[in-house]
Tab-separated table of C-alpha atoms in Angstrom:
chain	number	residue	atom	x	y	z
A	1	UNK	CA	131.354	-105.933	57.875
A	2	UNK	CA	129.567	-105.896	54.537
A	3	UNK	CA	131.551	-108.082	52.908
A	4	UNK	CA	131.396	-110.600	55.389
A	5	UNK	CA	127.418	-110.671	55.676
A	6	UNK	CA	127.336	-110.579	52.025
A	7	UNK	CA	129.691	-113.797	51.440
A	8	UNK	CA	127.072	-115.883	53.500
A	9	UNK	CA	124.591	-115.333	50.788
A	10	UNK	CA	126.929	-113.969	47.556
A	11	UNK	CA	130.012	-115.064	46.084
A	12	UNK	CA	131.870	-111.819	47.090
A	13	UNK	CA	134.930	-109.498	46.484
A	14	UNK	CA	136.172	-106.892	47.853
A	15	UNK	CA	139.159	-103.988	48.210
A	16	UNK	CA	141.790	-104.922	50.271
A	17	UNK	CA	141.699	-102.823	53.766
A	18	UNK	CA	142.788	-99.731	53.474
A	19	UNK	CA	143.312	-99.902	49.692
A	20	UNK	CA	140.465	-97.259	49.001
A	21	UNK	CA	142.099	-95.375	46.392
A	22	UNK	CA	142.218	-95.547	42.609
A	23	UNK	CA	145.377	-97.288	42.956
A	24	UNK	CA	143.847	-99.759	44.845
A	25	UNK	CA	140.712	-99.801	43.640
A	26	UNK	CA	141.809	-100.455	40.040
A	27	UNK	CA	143.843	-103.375	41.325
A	28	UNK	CA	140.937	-105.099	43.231
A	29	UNK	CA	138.750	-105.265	40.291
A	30	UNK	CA	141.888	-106.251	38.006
A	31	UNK	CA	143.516	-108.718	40.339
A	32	UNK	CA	140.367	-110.125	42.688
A	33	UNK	CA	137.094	-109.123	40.857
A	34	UNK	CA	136.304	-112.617	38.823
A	35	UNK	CA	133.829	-113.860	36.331
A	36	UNK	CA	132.647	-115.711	39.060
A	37	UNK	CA	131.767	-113.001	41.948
A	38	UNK	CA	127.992	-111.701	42.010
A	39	UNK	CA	128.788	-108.312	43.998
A	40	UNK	CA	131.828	-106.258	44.904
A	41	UNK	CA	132.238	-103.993	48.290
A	42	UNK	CA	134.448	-101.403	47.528
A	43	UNK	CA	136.046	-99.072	50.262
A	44	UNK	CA	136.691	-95.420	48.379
A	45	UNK	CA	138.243	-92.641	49.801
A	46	UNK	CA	139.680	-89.378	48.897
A	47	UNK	CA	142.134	-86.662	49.401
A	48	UNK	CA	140.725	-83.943	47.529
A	49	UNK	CA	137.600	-83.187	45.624
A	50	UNK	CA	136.614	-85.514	42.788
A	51	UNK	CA	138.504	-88.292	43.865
A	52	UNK	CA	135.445	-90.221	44.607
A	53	UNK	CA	133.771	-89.495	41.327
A	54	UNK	CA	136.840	-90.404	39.568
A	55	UNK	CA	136.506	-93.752	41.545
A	56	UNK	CA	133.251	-94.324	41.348
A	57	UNK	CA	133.627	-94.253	37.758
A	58	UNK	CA	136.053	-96.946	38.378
A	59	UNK	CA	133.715	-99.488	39.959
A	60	UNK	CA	130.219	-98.340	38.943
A	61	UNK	CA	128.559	-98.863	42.195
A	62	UNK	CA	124.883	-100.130	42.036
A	63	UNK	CA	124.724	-99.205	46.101
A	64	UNK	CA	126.230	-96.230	47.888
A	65	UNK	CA	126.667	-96.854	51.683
A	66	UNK	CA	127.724	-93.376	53.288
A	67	UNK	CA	129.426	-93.251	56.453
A	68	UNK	CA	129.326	-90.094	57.073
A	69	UNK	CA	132.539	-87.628	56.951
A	70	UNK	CA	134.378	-84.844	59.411
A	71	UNK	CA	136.966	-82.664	59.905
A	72	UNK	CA	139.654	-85.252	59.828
A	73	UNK	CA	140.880	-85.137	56.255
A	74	UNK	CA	139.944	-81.346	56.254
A	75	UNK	CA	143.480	-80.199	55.225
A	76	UNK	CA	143.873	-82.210	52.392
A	77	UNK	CA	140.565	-80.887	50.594
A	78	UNK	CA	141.447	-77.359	51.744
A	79	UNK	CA	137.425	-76.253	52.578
A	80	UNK	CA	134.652	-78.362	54.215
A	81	UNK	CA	132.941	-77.956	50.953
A	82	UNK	CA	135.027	-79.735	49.110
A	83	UNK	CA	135.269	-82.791	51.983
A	84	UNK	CA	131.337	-82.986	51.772
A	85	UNK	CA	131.470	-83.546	48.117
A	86	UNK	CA	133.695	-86.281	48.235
A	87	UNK	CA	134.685	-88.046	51.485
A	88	UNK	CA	130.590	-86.631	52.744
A	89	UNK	CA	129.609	-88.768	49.943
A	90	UNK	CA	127.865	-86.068	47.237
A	91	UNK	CA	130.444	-87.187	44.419
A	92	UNK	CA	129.056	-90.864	44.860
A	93	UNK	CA	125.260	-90.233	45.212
A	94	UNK	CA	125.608	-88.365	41.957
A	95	UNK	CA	127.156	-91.261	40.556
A	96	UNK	CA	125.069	-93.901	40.870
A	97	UNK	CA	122.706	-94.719	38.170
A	98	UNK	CA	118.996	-94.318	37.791
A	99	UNK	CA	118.016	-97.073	39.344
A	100	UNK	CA	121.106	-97.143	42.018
A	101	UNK	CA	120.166	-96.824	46.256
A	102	UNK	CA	122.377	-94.469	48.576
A	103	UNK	CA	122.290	-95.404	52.256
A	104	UNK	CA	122.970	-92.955	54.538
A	105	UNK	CA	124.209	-92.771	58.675
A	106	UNK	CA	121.493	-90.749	60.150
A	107	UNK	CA	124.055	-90.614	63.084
A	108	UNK	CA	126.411	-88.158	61.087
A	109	UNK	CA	125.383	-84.862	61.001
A	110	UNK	CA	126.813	-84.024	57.137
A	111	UNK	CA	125.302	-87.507	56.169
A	112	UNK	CA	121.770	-86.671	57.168
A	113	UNK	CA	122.068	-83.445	55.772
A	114	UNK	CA	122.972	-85.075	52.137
A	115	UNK	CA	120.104	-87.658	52.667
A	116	UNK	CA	117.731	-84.286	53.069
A	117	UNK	CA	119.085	-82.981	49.897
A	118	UNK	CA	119.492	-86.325	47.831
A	119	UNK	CA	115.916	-86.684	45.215
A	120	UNK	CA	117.151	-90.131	44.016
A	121	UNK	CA	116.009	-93.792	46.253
A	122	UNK	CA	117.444	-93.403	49.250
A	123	UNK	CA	117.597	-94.990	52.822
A	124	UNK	CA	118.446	-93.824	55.943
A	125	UNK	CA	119.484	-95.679	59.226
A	126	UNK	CA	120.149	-94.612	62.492
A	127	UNK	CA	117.832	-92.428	64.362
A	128	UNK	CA	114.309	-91.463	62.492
A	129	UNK	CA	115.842	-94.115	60.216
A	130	UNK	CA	114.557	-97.411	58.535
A	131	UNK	CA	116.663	-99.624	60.879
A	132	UNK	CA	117.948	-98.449	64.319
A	133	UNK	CA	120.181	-100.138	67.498
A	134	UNK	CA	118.964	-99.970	70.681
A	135	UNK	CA	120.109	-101.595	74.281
A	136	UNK	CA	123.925	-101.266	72.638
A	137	UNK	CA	126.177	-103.346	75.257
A	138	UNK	CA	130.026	-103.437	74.674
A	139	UNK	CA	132.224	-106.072	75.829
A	140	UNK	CA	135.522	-106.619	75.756
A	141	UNK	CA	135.920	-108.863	72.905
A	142	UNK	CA	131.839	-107.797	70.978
A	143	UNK	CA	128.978	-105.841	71.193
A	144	UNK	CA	125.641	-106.490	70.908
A	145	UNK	CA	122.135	-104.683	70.003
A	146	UNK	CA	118.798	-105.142	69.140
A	147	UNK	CA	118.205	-103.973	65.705
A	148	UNK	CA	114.259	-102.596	65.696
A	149	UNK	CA	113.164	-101.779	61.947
A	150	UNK	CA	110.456	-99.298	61.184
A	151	UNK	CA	108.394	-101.861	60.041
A	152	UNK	CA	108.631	-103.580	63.652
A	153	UNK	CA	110.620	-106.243	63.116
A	154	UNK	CA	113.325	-106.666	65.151
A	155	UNK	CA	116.765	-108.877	65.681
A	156	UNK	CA	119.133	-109.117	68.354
A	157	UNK	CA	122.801	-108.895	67.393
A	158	UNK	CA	125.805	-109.898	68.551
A	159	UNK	CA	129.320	-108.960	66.818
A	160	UNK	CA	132.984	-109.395	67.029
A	161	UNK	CA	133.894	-105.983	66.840
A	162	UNK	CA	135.591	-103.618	68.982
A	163	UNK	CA	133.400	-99.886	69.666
A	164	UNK	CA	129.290	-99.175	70.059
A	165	UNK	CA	129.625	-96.862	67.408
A	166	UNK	CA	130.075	-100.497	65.014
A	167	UNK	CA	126.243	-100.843	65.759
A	168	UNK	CA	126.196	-97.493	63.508
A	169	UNK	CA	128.330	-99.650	60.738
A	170	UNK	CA	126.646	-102.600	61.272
A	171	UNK	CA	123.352	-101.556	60.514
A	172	UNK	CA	124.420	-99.754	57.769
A	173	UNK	CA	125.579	-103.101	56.440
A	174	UNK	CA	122.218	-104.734	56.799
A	175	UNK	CA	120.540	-102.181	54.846
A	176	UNK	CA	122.583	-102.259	52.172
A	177	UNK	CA	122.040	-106.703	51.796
A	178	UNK	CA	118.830	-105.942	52.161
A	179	UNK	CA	118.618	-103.891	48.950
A	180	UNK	CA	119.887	-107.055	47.451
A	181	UNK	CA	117.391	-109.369	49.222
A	182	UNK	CA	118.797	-110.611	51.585
């Protein structure tokens, strides 16, 4: 979703789906990443704590959009503590640089708690958030929302995508290409 709202405006690359380790991190920016690109989207995830550091120091991010995490890889990083700080996104806040912006999913429960914690620029979407869907309608084939801002703007959406909970990603999306300008 991000990398397809930020070709429209960008010359973009990106990590190829579900190549969001360092193996396949390294070969995006080695193999796709060109002179010629203005901004990268790069997927990371992890199987154990400091994975996403160790990526992160792969591809320098500027922008950190977090998801949010849960108990799903909780097995592989053998405590909850050790999910949050890399799959719950702590490892990449702490990476970015001085003058880097994490984005967090208000919606998550571990992600809010992070955005709480986090003392570097940060946004957050989703409820009590800078950007939030309301009227969510799901189709078969799309869904579509009206984005309302908490400045008062407000646009009406309609995506490809299969799942309401895309608004979630969706919006997550547009506050990241907005850091950017667009």
């Amino acid at each position: 979703i991000l990398f397809h709202i930020l070709s429209a405006r960008f010359r973009a690359a990106k990590t190829k789906e579900h190549q969001n380790s360092e193996i396949g991190v390294s070969r995006a920016i080695l193999d796709d990443l060109k002179p010629e690109h203005e901004v990268f989207a790069c997927e990371m995830g992890a199987y154990n704590k400091g994975g996403i550091k160790l990526l992160a120091g792969i591809a320098q991010p500027q922008i950190a959009v977090l998801l949010g995490a849960n108990e799903q890889h909780l097995a592989t990083f053998g405590s909850m503590e050790n999910l949050l700080s890399a799959e719950g996104g702590r490892e990449l806040v702490e990476s970015l640089p001085a003058d880097g912006v994490a984005i967090f999913n208000g919606a998550n429960v571990y992600a809010r708690k992070l955005y709480e914690e986090t003392t570097r620029k940060k946004v957050l979407v989703g409820p009590k958030g800078v950007l939030v869907a309301r009227n969510i309608q799901v189709e078969k084939d799309r869904i579509m929302f009206q984005a309302v801002a908490s400045d008062g703007k407000e646009a009406r959406f309609e995506v490809p995508v299969l799942g309401g909970h895309n608004a979630e990603n969706v919006l997550l999306a547009t506050a990241a290409v907005r850091e950017l300008g667009m």
